[in-house]
PDB file of C-alpha atoms in Angstrom:
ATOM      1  CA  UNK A 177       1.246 -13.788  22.313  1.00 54.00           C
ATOM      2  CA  UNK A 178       3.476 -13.926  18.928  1.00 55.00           C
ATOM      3  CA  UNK A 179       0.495 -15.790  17.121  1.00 60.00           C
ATOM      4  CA  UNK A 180      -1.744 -12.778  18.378  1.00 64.00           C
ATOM      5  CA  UNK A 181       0.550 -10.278  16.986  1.00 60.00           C
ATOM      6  CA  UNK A 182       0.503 -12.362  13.714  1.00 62.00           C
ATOM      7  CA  UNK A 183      -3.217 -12.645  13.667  1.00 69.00           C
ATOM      8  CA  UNK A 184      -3.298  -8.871  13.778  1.00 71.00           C
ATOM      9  CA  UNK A 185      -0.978  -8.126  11.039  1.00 69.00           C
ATOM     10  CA  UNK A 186      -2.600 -10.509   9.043  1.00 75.00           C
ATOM     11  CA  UNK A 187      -5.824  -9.098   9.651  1.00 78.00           C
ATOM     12  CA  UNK A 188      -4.714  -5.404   9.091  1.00 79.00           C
ATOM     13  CA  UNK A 189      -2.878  -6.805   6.094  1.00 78.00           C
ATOM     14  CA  UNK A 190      -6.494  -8.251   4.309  1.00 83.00           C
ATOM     15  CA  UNK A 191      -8.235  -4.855   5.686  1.00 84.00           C
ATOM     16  CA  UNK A 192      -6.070  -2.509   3.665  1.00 83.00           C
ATOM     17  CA  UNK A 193      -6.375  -5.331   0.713  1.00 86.00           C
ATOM     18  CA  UNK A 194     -10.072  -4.800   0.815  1.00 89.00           C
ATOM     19  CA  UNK A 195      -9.593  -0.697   1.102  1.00 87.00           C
ATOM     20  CA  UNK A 196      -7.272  -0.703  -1.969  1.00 85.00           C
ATOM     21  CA  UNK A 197      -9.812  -2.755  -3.912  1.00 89.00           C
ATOM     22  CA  UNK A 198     -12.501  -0.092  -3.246  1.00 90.00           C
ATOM     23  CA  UNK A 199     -10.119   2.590  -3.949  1.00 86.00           C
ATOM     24  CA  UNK A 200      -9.013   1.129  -7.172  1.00 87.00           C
ATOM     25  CA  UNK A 201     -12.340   0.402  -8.166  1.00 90.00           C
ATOM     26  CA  UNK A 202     -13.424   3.743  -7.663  1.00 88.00           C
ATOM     27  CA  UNK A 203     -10.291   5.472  -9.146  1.00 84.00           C
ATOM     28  CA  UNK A 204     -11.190   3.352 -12.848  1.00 86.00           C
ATOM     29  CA  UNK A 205     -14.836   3.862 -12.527  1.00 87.00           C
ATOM     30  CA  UNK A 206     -14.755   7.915 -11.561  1.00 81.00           C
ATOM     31  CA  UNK A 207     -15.904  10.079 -14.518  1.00 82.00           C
ATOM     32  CA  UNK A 208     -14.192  13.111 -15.416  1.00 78.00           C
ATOM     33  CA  UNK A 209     -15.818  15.459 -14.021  1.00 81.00           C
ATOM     34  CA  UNK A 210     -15.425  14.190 -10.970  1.00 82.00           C
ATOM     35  CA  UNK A 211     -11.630  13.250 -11.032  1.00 79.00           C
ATOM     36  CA  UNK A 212     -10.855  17.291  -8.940  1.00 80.00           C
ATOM     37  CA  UNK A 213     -13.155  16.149  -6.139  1.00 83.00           C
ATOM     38  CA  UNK A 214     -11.719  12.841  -6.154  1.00 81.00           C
ATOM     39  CA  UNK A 215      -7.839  14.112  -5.652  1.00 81.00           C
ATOM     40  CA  UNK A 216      -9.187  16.152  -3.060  1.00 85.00           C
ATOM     41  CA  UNK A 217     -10.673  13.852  -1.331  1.00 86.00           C
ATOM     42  CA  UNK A 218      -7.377  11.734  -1.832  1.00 83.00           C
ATOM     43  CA  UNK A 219      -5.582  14.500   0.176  1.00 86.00           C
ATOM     44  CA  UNK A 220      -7.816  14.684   2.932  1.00 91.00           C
ATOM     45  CA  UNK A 221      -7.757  10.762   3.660  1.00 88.00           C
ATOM     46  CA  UNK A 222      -4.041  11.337   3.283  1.00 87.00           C
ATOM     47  CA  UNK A 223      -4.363  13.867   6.003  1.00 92.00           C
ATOM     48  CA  UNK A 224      -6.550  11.931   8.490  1.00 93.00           C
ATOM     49  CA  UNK A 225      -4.554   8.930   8.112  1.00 89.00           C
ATOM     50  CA  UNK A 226      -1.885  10.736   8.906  1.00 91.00           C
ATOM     51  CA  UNK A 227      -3.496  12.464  12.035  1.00 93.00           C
ATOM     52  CA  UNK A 228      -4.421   8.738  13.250  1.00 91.00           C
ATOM     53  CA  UNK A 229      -1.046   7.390  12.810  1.00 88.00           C
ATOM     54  CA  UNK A 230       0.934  10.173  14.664  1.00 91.00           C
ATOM     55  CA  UNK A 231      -2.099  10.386  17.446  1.00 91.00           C
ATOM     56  CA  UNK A 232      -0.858   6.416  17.405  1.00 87.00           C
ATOM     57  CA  UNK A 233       2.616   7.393  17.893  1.00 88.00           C
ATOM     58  CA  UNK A 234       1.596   9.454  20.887  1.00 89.00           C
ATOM     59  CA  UNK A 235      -0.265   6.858  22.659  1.00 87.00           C
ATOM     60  CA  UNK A 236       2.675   3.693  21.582  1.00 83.00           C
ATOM     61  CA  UNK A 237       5.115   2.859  23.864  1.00 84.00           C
ATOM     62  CA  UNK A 238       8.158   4.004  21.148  1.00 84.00           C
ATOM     63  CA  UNK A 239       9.622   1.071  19.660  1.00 83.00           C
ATOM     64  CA  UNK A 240      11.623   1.066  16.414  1.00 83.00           C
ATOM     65  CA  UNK A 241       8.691   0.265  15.043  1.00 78.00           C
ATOM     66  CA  UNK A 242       6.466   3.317  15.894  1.00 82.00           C
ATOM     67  CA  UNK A 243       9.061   5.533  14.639  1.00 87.00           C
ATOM     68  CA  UNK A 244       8.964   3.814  11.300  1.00 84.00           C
ATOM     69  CA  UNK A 245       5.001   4.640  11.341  1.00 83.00           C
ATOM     70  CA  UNK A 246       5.939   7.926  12.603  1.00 90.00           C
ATOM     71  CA  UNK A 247       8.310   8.945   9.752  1.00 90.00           C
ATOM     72  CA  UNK A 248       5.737   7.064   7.461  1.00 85.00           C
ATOM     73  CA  UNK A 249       2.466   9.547   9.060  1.00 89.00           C
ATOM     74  CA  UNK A 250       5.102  12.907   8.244  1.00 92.00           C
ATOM     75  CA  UNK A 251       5.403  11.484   4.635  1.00 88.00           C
ATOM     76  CA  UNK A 252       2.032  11.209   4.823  1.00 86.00           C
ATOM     77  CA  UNK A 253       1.034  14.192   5.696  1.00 92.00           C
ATOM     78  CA  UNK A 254       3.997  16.158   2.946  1.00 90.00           C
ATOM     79  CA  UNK A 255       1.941  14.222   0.235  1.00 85.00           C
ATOM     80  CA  UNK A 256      -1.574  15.386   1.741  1.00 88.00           C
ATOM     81  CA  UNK A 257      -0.677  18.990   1.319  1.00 90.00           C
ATOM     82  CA  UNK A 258       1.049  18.677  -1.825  1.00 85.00           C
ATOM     83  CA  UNK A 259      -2.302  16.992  -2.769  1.00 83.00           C
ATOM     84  CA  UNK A 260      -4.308  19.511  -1.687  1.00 87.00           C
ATOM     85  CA  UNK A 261      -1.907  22.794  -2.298  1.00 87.00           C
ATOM     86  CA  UNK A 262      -0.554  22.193  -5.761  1.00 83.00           C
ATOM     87  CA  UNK A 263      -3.907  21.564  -7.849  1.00 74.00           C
ATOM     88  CA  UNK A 264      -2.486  23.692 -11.058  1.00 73.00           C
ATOM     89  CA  UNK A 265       0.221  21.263 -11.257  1.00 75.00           C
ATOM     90  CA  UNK A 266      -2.092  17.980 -10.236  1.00 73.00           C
ATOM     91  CA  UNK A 267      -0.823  15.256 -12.279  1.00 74.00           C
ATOM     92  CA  UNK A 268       3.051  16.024 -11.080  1.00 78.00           C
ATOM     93  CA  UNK A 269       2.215  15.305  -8.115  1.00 79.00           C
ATOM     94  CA  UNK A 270      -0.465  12.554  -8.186  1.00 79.00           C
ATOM     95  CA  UNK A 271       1.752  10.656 -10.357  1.00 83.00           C
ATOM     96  CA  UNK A 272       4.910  10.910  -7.675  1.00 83.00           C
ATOM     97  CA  UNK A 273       2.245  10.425  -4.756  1.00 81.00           C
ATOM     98  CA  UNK A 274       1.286   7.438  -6.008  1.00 84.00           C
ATOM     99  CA  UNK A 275       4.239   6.029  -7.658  1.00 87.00           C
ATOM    100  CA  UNK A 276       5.961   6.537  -4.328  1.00 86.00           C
ATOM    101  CA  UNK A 277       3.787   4.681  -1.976  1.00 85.00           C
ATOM    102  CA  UNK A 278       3.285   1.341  -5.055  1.00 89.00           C
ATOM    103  CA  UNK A 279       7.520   1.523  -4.870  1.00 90.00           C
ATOM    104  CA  UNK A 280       7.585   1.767  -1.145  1.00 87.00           C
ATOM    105  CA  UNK A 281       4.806  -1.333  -1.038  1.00 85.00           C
ATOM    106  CA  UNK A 282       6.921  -2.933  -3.876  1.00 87.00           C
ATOM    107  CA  UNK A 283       9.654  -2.849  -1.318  1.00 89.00           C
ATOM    108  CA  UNK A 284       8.260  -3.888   1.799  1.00 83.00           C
ATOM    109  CA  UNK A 285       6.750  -6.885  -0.092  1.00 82.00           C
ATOM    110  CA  UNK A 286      10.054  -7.941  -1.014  1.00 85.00           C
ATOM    111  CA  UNK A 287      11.690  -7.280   2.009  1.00 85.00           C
ATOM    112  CA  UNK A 288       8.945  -9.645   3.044  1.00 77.00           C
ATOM    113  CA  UNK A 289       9.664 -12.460   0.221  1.00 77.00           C
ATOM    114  CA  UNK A 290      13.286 -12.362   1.056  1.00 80.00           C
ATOM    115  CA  UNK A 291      13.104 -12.485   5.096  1.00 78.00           C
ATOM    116  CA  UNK A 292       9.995 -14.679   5.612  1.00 73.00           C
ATOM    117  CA  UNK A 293       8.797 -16.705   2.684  1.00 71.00           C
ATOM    118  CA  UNK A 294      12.158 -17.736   1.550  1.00 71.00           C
ATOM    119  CA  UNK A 295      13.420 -18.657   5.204  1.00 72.00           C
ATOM    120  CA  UNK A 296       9.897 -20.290   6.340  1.00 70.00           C
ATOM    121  CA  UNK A 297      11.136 -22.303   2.908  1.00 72.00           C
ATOM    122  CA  UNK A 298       7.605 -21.496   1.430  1.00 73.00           C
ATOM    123  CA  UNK A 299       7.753 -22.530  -2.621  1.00 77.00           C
ATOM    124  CA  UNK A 300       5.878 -19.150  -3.316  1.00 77.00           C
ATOM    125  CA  UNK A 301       8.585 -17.407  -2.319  1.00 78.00           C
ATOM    126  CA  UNK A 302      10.039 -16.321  -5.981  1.00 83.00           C
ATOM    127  CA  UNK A 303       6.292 -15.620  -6.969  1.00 85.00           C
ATOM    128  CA  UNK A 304       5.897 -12.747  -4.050  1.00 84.00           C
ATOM    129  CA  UNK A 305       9.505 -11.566  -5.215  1.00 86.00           C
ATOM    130  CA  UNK A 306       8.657 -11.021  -8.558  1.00 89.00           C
ATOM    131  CA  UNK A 307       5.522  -9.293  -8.087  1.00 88.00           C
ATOM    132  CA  UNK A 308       7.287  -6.967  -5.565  1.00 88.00           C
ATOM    133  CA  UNK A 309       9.539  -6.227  -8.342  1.00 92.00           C
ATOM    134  CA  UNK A 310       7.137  -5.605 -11.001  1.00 92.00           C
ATOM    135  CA  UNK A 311       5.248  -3.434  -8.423  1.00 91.00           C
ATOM    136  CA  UNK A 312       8.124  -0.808  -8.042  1.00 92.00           C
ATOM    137  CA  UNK A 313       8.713  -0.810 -11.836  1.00 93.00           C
ATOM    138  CA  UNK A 314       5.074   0.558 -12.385  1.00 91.00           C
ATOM    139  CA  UNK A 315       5.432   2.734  -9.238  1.00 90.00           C
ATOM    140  CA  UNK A 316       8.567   3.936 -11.132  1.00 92.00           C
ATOM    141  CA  UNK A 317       6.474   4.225 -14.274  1.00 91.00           C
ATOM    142  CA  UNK A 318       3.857   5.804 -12.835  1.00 88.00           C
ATOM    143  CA  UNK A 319       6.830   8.533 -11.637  1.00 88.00           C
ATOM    144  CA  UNK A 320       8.352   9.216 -14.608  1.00 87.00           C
ATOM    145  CA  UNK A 321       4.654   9.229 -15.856  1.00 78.00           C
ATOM    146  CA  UNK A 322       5.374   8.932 -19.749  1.00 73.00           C
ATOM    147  CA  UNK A 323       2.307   8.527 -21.550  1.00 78.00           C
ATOM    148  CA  UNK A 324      -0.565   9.585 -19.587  1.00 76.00           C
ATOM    149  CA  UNK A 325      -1.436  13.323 -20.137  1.00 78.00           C
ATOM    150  CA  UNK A 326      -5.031  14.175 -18.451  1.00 79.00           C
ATOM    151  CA  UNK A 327      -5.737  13.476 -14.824  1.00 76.00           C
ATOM    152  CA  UNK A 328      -8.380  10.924 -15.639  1.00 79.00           C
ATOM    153  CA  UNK A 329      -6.273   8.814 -17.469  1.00 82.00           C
ATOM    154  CA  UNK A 330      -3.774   8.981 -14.934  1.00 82.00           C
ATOM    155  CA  UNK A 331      -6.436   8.259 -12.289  1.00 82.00           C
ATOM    156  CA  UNK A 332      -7.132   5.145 -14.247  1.00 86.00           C
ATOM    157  CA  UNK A 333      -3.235   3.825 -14.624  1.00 87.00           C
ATOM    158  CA  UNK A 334      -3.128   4.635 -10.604  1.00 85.00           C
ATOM    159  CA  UNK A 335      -6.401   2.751 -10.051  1.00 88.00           C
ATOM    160  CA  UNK A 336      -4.751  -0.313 -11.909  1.00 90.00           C
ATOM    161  CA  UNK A 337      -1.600  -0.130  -9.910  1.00 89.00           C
ATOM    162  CA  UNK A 338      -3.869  -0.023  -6.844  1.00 88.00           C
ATOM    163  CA  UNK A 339      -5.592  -3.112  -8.149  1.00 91.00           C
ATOM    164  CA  UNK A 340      -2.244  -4.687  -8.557  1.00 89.00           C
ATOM    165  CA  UNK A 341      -0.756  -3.434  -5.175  1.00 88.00           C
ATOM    166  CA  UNK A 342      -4.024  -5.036  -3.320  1.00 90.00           C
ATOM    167  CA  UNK A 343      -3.078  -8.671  -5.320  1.00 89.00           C
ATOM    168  CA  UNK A 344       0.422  -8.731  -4.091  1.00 86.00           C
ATOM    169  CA  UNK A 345      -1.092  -8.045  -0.452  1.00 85.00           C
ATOM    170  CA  UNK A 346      -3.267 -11.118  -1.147  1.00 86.00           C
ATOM    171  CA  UNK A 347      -0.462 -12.922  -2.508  1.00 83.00           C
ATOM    172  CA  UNK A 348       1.579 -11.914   0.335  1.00 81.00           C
ATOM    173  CA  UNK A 349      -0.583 -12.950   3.154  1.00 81.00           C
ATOM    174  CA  UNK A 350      -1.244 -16.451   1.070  1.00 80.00           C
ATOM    175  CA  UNK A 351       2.551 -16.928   0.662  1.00 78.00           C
ATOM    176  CA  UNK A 352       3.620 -16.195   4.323  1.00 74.00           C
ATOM    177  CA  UNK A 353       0.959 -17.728   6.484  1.00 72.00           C
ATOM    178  CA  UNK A 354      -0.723 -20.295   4.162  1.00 57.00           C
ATOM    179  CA  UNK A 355      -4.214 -21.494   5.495  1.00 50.00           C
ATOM    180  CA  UNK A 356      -3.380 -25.359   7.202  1.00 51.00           C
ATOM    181  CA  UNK A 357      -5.802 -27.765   8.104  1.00 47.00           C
ATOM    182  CA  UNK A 358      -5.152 -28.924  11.971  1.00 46.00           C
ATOM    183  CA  UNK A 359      -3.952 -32.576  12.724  1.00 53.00           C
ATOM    184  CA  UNK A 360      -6.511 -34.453  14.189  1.00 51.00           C
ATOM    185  CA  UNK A 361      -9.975 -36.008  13.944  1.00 47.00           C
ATOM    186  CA  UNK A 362     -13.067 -34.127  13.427  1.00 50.00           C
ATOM    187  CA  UNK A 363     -15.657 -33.634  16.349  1.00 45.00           C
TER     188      UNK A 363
END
């Protein structure tokens, strides 16, 4: 049953790898005149991920856990309407959208590094820790937002950090549950 549960996370954990691939993809390869279409639609997934996750909530037998995703589908859901109701002032709020959710990911990757790749005594352990780190400085980056002054240049800096926070899920899932040949002879 616990091998299940870490087949699924593992799984989920590659799916959302592949998503933020696509997404960062499409976020460097957009053209400008698309890039106010493209924030929309950024609020409405925002939005329907949101409605999945608390519809989730609803159905889960509330564990610590499905409060976490709980809180998680509310910030969710701020962010989609701040997406979608403050276009005059778009790149504020892309920029702490986004910079939010790479520093939260930055985090939970090294909450990972610390609690299960360092105590499974995995030697990719300081690896995963200091891409979590450099994660949540560009999230922090991306916040203060410094240099980047049009929306599709900022689209392109997020689309990187997307890039990057889809390589420390990869890294992650290498790290923690590395691929093992079984013992035994071959059939």
């Amino acid at each position: 049953m616990l091998f299940q549960a870490f087949g699924k996370i593992k799984q989920t954990t590659i799916m959302i790898a592949i998503v933020l691939i696509a997404v960062g993809v499409i976020m460097l390869l957009c053209p400008s005149s698309y890039v106010g279409s493209l924030v929309a639609m950024t609020g409405y997934v925002m939005l329907i991920l949101a409605s999945v996750m608390v519809f989730d909530f609803i159905g889960s037998a509330k564990q610590t856990s499905d409060y976490i995703s709980f809180s998680v589908a509310l910030i969710f859901i701020l962010a989609g309407i701040a997406v979608l109701v403050f276009n005059n002032n778009m790149l504020a709020v892309l920029s702490i959208v986004y910079g939010v959710l790479l520093v939260l990911d930055g985090v939970h990757s090294l909450i990972y590094s610390t609690t299960f790749a360092r105590r499974s005594g995995s030697s990719g352990w300081p690896v995963l820790m200091g891409l979590s780190i450099f994660q949540i400085v560009v999230g922090l980056i991306i916040i203060i937002n410094p240099w980047w002054n049009t929306a599709s240049a900022l689209l392109r800096v997020i689309g990187c950090a997307v890039l990057l926070s889809a390589f420390v899920s990869i890294c992650r899932v290498i790290i923690i549950w590395p691929i093992k040949k079984e013992k035994g002879g071959e059939d």
